Amino acid sequence: MEAYLPSDDDRSQVAKAKAMLIGDCMKKAGFGKWHAAPELPKAGPKTLTDWRYGIHDGELAQRRGYKPDESEQAAYEAAVNEGAVDGTSAEGPDGKALQVCIGEARTKLGGSPAAYGEEAQKLGNEAFVRSKEDPAVVAAFQAWSACMKEQGYTYKQPLDASDDQRFQGRDVTPLEISTATADISCRNRTHVAKIWWEAEVKLQTASLEKSAETLNKARKDLDASVKTVADVLSGEK
């Protein structure tokens, strides 16, 4: 389904075009000091499949458990803090102007590339959920769970470990690290991610074939939307 979704570059270009249009509009409205929030850097998974079935980097797990690399997390938090307040007030004249400018930017950009990928996203999500019912995946989950049990950890499915509420805090605890490293070793032993991925590929392929007409139309609309964004950035619109 990834071929029918906007790429990271597509999303980045949309953000740039939207910020440019809103910035120009705000300047005309008398609020030239307004600036868009910074684009957030990636922290954690780098692609749609990275971490989709859980962690896989043993060295990172030994340092960070289930959390992203320290430098990635720091850069992400810095960007969030920088863009947390854009200087506008929701009830003030600048806030009202911003809402108007956002609406104008959306109109000029037309449909959002993300919107044209919604069907592919929905089908991909459905395949992910259904893949967990595949007999081979069920068996792999059981093998992984048994492996974890041998090392003193009780989880039914691989993502149950990373979703453990004890590991959702900011700090990385010794328990999180020991659990994550055990998780990695059990994943390597049972090949659970590969088996899970193969099952989802079959389901996504079947969904793609069934919904080919809808997905192909959405892809064409997505391409047209991306071209509009490129035209805005180049000053043609």
mmCIF file of C-alpha atoms in Angstrom:
data_model
loop_
_atom_site.group_PDB
_atom_site.id
_atom_site.type_symbol
_atom_site.label_atom_id
_atom_site.label_comp_id
_atom_site.label_asym_id
_atom_site.label_seq_id
_atom_site.Cartn_x
_atom_site.Cartn_y
_atom_site.Cartn_z
ATOM 1 C CA MET A 1 0.000 0.000 0.000
ATOM 2 C CA GLU A 2 2.962 2.313 0.406
ATOM 3 C CA ALA A 3 2.898 3.108 -3.310
ATOM 4 C CA TYR A 4 -0.513 4.722 -2.828
ATOM 5 C CA LEU A 5 0.473 6.893 0.135
ATOM 6 C CA PRO A 6 2.151 10.315 0.105
ATOM 7 C CA SER A 7 5.881 10.033 0.711
ATOM 8 C CA ASP A 8 7.785 11.813 3.450
ATOM 9 C CA ASP A 9 8.993 14.254 0.805
ATOM 10 C CA ASP A 10 5.411 14.873 -0.329
ATOM 11 C CA ARG A 11 4.377 15.675 3.234
ATOM 12 C CA SER A 12 7.395 17.915 3.724
ATOM 13 C CA GLN A 13 6.662 19.852 0.538
ATOM 14 C CA VAL A 14 3.039 20.327 1.592
ATOM 15 C CA ALA A 15 4.145 21.691 4.949
ATOM 16 C CA LYS A 16 6.556 24.110 3.273
ATOM 17 C CA ALA A 17 3.961 25.320 0.770
ATOM 18 C CA LYS A 18 1.327 25.741 3.458
ATOM 19 C CA ALA A 19 3.737 27.676 5.693
ATOM 20 C CA MET A 20 4.728 29.915 2.794
ATOM 21 C CA LEU A 21 1.124 30.718 1.880
ATOM 22 C CA ILE A 22 0.074 31.322 5.467
ATOM 23 C CA GLY A 23 3.153 33.456 6.080
ATOM 24 C CA ASP A 24 2.416 35.664 3.066
ATOM 25 C CA CYS A 25 -1.211 35.979 4.128
ATOM 26 C CA MET A 26 -0.328 36.885 7.718
ATOM 27 C CA LYS A 27 2.135 39.489 6.512
ATOM 28 C CA LYS A 28 -0.555 41.113 4.370
ATOM 29 C CA ALA A 29 -2.857 41.054 7.399
ATOM 30 C CA GLY A 30 -0.273 42.985 9.405
ATOM 31 C CA PHE A 31 1.244 40.130 11.387
ATOM 32 C CA GLY A 32 4.634 39.811 9.732
ATOM 33 C CA LYS A 33 6.291 38.331 12.825
ATOM 34 C CA TRP A 34 4.253 35.142 12.583
ATOM 35 C CA HIS A 35 6.232 32.038 11.670
ATOM 36 C CA ALA A 36 5.227 28.438 11.132
ATOM 37 C CA ALA A 37 6.136 25.764 13.638
ATOM 38 C CA PRO A 38 9.276 23.874 12.620
ATOM 39 C CA GLU A 39 8.939 20.594 10.768
ATOM 40 C CA LEU A 40 9.294 17.820 13.309
ATOM 41 C CA PRO A 41 12.312 15.538 12.820
ATOM 42 C CA LYS A 42 11.815 11.794 12.970
ATOM 43 C CA ALA A 43 12.252 10.036 16.284
ATOM 44 C CA GLY A 44 11.970 6.263 16.286
ATOM 45 C CA PRO A 45 10.716 4.487 13.150
ATOM 46 C CA LYS A 46 12.169 5.796 9.884
ATOM 47 C CA THR A 47 9.763 4.112 7.457
ATOM 48 C CA LEU A 48 6.269 2.637 7.458
ATOM 49 C CA THR A 49 7.619 -0.835 8.208
ATOM 50 C CA ASP A 50 10.368 0.167 10.634
ATOM 51 C CA TRP A 51 9.043 -0.769 14.100
ATOM 52 C CA ARG A 52 5.715 -1.829 12.531
ATOM 53 C CA TYR A 53 6.244 -5.283 13.983
ATOM 54 C CA GLY A 54 8.331 -4.106 16.916
ATOM 55 C CA ILE A 55 11.941 -3.213 17.658
ATOM 56 C CA HIS A 56 14.851 -4.904 15.883
ATOM 57 C CA ASP A 57 18.016 -2.993 16.799
ATOM 58 C CA GLY A 58 19.823 -4.890 19.543
ATOM 59 C CA GLU A 59 22.393 -2.176 20.235
ATOM 60 C CA LEU A 60 19.719 0.491 20.593
ATOM 61 C CA ALA A 61 17.647 -1.773 22.854
ATOM 62 C CA GLN A 62 20.639 -2.196 25.169
ATOM 63 C CA ARG A 63 20.866 1.582 25.564
ATOM 64 C CA ARG A 64 17.310 2.792 25.222
ATOM 65 C CA GLY A 65 14.977 -0.149 25.693
ATOM 66 C CA TYR A 66 11.919 0.638 23.563
ATOM 67 C CA LYS A 67 12.691 4.337 23.191
ATOM 68 C CA PRO A 68 14.248 6.240 20.249
ATOM 69 C CA ASP A 69 17.908 7.190 20.105
ATOM 70 C CA GLU A 70 18.815 9.949 22.567
ATOM 71 C CA SER A 71 19.853 12.468 19.916
ATOM 72 C CA GLU A 72 16.702 11.857 17.872
ATOM 73 C CA GLN A 73 14.502 12.313 20.926
ATOM 74 C CA ALA A 74 16.307 15.510 21.927
ATOM 75 C CA ALA A 75 15.965 16.989 18.426
ATOM 76 C CA TYR A 76 12.278 16.097 18.326
ATOM 77 C CA GLU A 77 11.564 17.663 21.714
ATOM 78 C CA ALA A 78 13.496 20.793 20.791
ATOM 79 C CA ALA A 79 11.414 21.202 17.632
ATOM 80 C CA VAL A 80 8.190 20.665 19.577
ATOM 81 C CA ASN A 81 9.209 23.273 22.160
ATOM 82 C CA GLU A 82 10.200 25.758 19.484
ATOM 83 C CA GLY A 83 6.852 25.438 17.748
ATOM 84 C CA ALA A 84 4.700 25.020 20.854
ATOM 85 C CA VAL A 85 3.794 28.713 20.808
ATOM 86 C CA ASP A 86 3.603 30.572 17.518
ATOM 87 C CA GLY A 87 2.844 33.910 19.106
ATOM 88 C CA THR A 88 -0.814 34.045 18.150
ATOM 89 C CA SER A 89 -3.804 34.183 20.446
ATOM 90 C CA ALA A 90 -6.853 32.139 19.514
ATOM 91 C CA GLU A 91 -9.162 34.956 20.623
ATOM 92 C CA GLY A 92 -7.018 37.853 19.489
ATOM 93 C CA PRO A 93 -6.923 39.509 16.045
ATOM 94 C CA ASP A 94 -3.766 37.601 15.116
ATOM 95 C CA GLY A 95 -5.425 34.280 15.960
ATOM 96 C CA LYS A 96 -8.475 35.137 13.879
ATOM 97 C CA ALA A 97 -6.265 36.217 11.003
ATOM 98 C CA LEU A 98 -4.354 32.965 11.262
ATOM 99 C CA GLN A 99 -7.544 30.917 10.916
ATOM 100 C CA VAL A 100 -8.482 32.888 7.802
ATOM 101 C CA CYS A 101 -5.005 32.414 6.337
ATOM 102 C CA ILE A 102 -5.052 28.694 7.040
ATOM 103 C CA GLY A 103 -8.354 28.437 5.181
ATOM 104 C CA GLU A 104 -6.987 30.372 2.210
ATOM 105 C CA ALA A 105 -3.886 28.178 2.091
ATOM 106 C CA ARG A 106 -5.982 25.018 2.066
ATOM 107 C CA THR A 107 -8.096 26.391 -0.777
ATOM 108 C CA LYS A 108 -5.048 27.265 -2.874
ATOM 109 C CA LEU A 109 -3.417 23.894 -2.275
ATOM 110 C CA GLY A 110 -6.589 21.987 -3.080
ATOM 111 C CA GLY A 111 -7.003 18.496 -1.666
ATOM 112 C CA SER A 112 -4.418 17.338 0.824
ATOM 113 C CA PRO A 113 -2.079 14.564 -0.371
ATOM 114 C CA ALA A 114 -2.709 12.818 2.939
ATOM 115 C CA ALA A 115 -6.452 12.734 2.205
ATOM 116 C CA TYR A 116 -5.859 10.925 -1.093
ATOM 117 C CA GLY A 117 -3.931 8.235 0.756
ATOM 118 C CA GLU A 118 -6.705 7.555 3.268
ATOM 119 C CA GLU A 119 -8.089 4.484 1.486
ATOM 120 C CA ALA A 120 -4.657 2.875 1.197
ATOM 121 C CA GLN A 121 -3.978 3.744 4.829
ATOM 122 C CA LYS A 122 -7.283 2.165 5.891
ATOM 123 C CA LEU A 123 -6.659 -1.007 3.904
ATOM 124 C CA GLY A 124 -3.121 -1.248 5.259
ATOM 125 C CA ASN A 125 -4.335 -0.874 8.822
ATOM 126 C CA GLU A 126 -6.997 -3.510 8.285
ATOM 127 C CA ALA A 127 -4.415 -5.916 6.875
ATOM 128 C CA PHE A 128 -2.175 -5.317 9.864
ATOM 129 C CA VAL A 129 -4.953 -6.243 12.285
ATOM 130 C CA ARG A 130 -6.088 -9.262 10.273
ATOM 131 C CA SER A 131 -2.527 -10.525 9.872
ATOM 132 C CA LYS A 132 -2.415 -11.283 13.591
ATOM 133 C CA GLU A 133 -5.060 -13.961 12.994
ATOM 134 C CA ASP A 134 -3.004 -15.797 10.365
ATOM 135 C CA PRO A 135 -2.168 -19.313 11.645
ATOM 136 C CA ALA A 136 1.543 -18.868 10.950
ATOM 137 C CA VAL A 137 1.563 -15.566 12.818
ATOM 138 C CA VAL A 138 -0.393 -17.029 15.730
ATOM 139 C CA ALA A 139 2.184 -19.804 15.974
ATOM 140 C CA ALA A 140 5.051 -17.315 15.784
ATOM 141 C CA PHE A 141 3.474 -15.222 18.538
ATOM 142 C CA GLN A 142 3.168 -18.311 20.710
ATOM 143 C CA ALA A 143 6.814 -19.209 20.085
ATOM 144 C CA TRP A 144 7.912 -15.680 20.913
ATOM 145 C CA SER A 145 5.747 -15.611 24.051
ATOM 146 C CA ALA A 146 7.200 -18.939 25.215
ATOM 147 C CA CYS A 147 10.714 -17.635 24.625
ATOM 148 C CA MET A 148 9.987 -14.534 26.683
ATOM 149 C CA LYS A 149 8.459 -16.684 29.412
ATOM 150 C CA GLU A 150 11.694 -18.651 29.647
ATOM 151 C CA GLN A 151 13.466 -15.401 30.480
ATOM 152 C CA GLY A 152 10.901 -14.311 33.048
ATOM 153 C CA TYR A 153 8.635 -12.025 31.006
ATOM 154 C CA THR A 154 4.936 -12.669 30.415
ATOM 155 C CA TYR A 155 3.489 -11.220 27.216
ATOM 156 C CA LYS A 156 1.109 -12.781 24.684
ATOM 157 C CA GLN A 157 2.124 -10.791 21.616
ATOM 158 C CA PRO A 158 5.320 -8.949 20.612
ATOM 159 C CA LEU A 159 3.854 -5.439 20.723
ATOM 160 C CA ASP A 160 2.493 -6.068 24.221
ATOM 161 C CA ALA A 161 6.040 -5.649 25.518
ATOM 162 C CA SER A 162 6.714 -2.262 23.929
ATOM 163 C CA ASP A 163 3.213 -1.099 24.925
ATOM 164 C CA ASP A 164 3.798 -2.012 28.581
ATOM 165 C CA GLN A 165 2.672 1.004 30.614
ATOM 166 C CA ARG A 166 5.748 0.675 32.812
ATOM 167 C CA PHE A 167 7.887 1.712 29.840
ATOM 168 C CA GLN A 168 5.905 4.775 28.730
ATOM 169 C CA GLY A 169 7.714 7.271 30.956
ATOM 170 C CA ARG A 170 10.566 9.514 29.890
ATOM 171 C CA ASP A 171 13.250 7.616 31.801
ATOM 172 C CA VAL A 172 14.723 4.334 30.583
ATOM 173 C CA THR A 173 14.675 1.828 33.426
ATOM 174 C CA PRO A 174 16.800 -1.314 33.900
ATOM 175 C CA LEU A 175 13.599 -3.382 33.590
ATOM 176 C CA GLU A 176 12.810 -1.804 30.232
ATOM 177 C CA ILE A 177 16.290 -2.516 28.922
ATOM 178 C CA SER A 178 16.295 -6.114 30.128
ATOM 179 C CA THR A 179 12.838 -6.675 28.633
ATOM 180 C CA ALA A 180 13.779 -5.110 25.300
ATOM 181 C CA THR A 181 16.996 -7.100 24.974
ATOM 182 C CA ALA A 182 15.102 -10.312 25.785
ATOM 183 C CA ASP A 183 12.516 -9.259 23.211
ATOM 184 C CA ILE A 184 15.209 -8.875 20.564
ATOM 185 C CA SER A 185 16.738 -12.273 21.308
ATOM 186 C CA CYS A 186 13.316 -13.957 21.115
ATOM 187 C CA ARG A 187 12.511 -12.181 17.873
ATOM 188 C CA ASN A 188 15.759 -13.413 16.381
ATOM 189 C CA ARG A 189 15.056 -16.955 17.556
ATOM 190 C CA THR A 190 11.451 -17.167 16.332
ATOM 191 C CA HIS A 191 11.661 -14.950 13.194
ATOM 192 C CA VAL A 192 8.341 -13.471 14.272
ATOM 193 C CA ALA A 193 8.726 -10.181 12.380
ATOM 194 C CA LYS A 194 9.483 -11.915 9.060
ATOM 195 C CA ILE A 195 6.559 -14.301 9.442
ATOM 196 C CA TRP A 196 4.235 -11.450 10.406
ATOM 197 C CA TRP A 197 5.415 -9.284 7.514
ATOM 198 C CA GLU A 198 4.885 -12.097 4.995
ATOM 199 C CA ALA A 199 1.336 -12.616 6.240
ATOM 200 C CA GLU A 200 0.500 -8.944 5.960
ATOM 201 C CA VAL A 201 2.001 -8.722 2.474
ATOM 202 C CA LYS A 202 -0.445 -11.390 1.274
ATOM 203 C CA LEU A 203 -3.391 -9.564 2.806
ATOM 204 C CA GLN A 204 -2.356 -6.167 1.463
ATOM 205 C CA THR A 205 -1.816 -7.625 -2.016
ATOM 206 C CA ALA A 206 -5.292 -9.156 -1.992
ATOM 207 C CA SER A 207 -6.831 -5.861 -0.848
ATOM 208 C CA LEU A 208 -4.907 -3.953 -3.488
ATOM 209 C CA GLU A 209 -6.182 -6.213 -6.258
ATOM 210 C CA LYS A 210 -9.752 -5.935 -4.980
ATOM 211 C CA SER A 211 -9.623 -2.139 -4.692
ATOM 212 C CA ALA A 212 -7.354 -1.430 -7.656
ATOM 213 C CA GLU A 213 -9.718 1.015 -9.369
ATOM 214 C CA THR A 214 -10.262 3.108 -6.239
ATOM 215 C CA LEU A 215 -6.588 3.102 -5.321
ATOM 216 C CA ASN A 216 -5.417 4.010 -8.833
ATOM 217 C CA LYS A 217 -7.803 6.980 -8.946
ATOM 218 C CA ALA A 218 -6.590 8.123 -5.533
ATOM 219 C CA ARG A 219 -3.004 7.825 -6.739
ATOM 220 C CA LYS A 220 -3.757 10.065 -9.730
ATOM 221 C CA ASP A 221 -5.428 12.614 -7.442
ATOM 222 C CA LEU A 222 -2.437 12.413 -5.132
ATOM 223 C CA ASP A 223 -0.048 13.081 -8.006
ATOM 224 C CA ALA A 224 -2.134 16.094 -9.082
ATOM 225 C CA SER A 225 -2.122 17.423 -5.526
ATOM 226 C CA VAL A 226 1.642 17.041 -5.255
ATOM 227 C CA LYS A 227 2.053 18.915 -8.550
ATOM 228 C CA THR A 228 -0.077 21.772 -7.210
ATOM 229 C CA VAL A 229 2.149 21.960 -4.165
ATOM 230 C CA ALA A 230 5.256 22.002 -6.381
ATOM 231 C CA ASP A 231 3.748 24.820 -8.450
ATOM 232 C CA VAL A 232 3.062 26.857 -5.322
ATOM 233 C CA LEU A 233 6.620 26.431 -4.120
ATOM 234 C CA SER A 234 8.018 27.428 -7.495
ATOM 235 C CA GLY A 235 5.808 30.522 -7.569
ATOM 236 C CA GLU A 236 3.662 29.433 -10.479
ATOM 237 C CA LYS A 237 0.444 29.727 -8.433
#
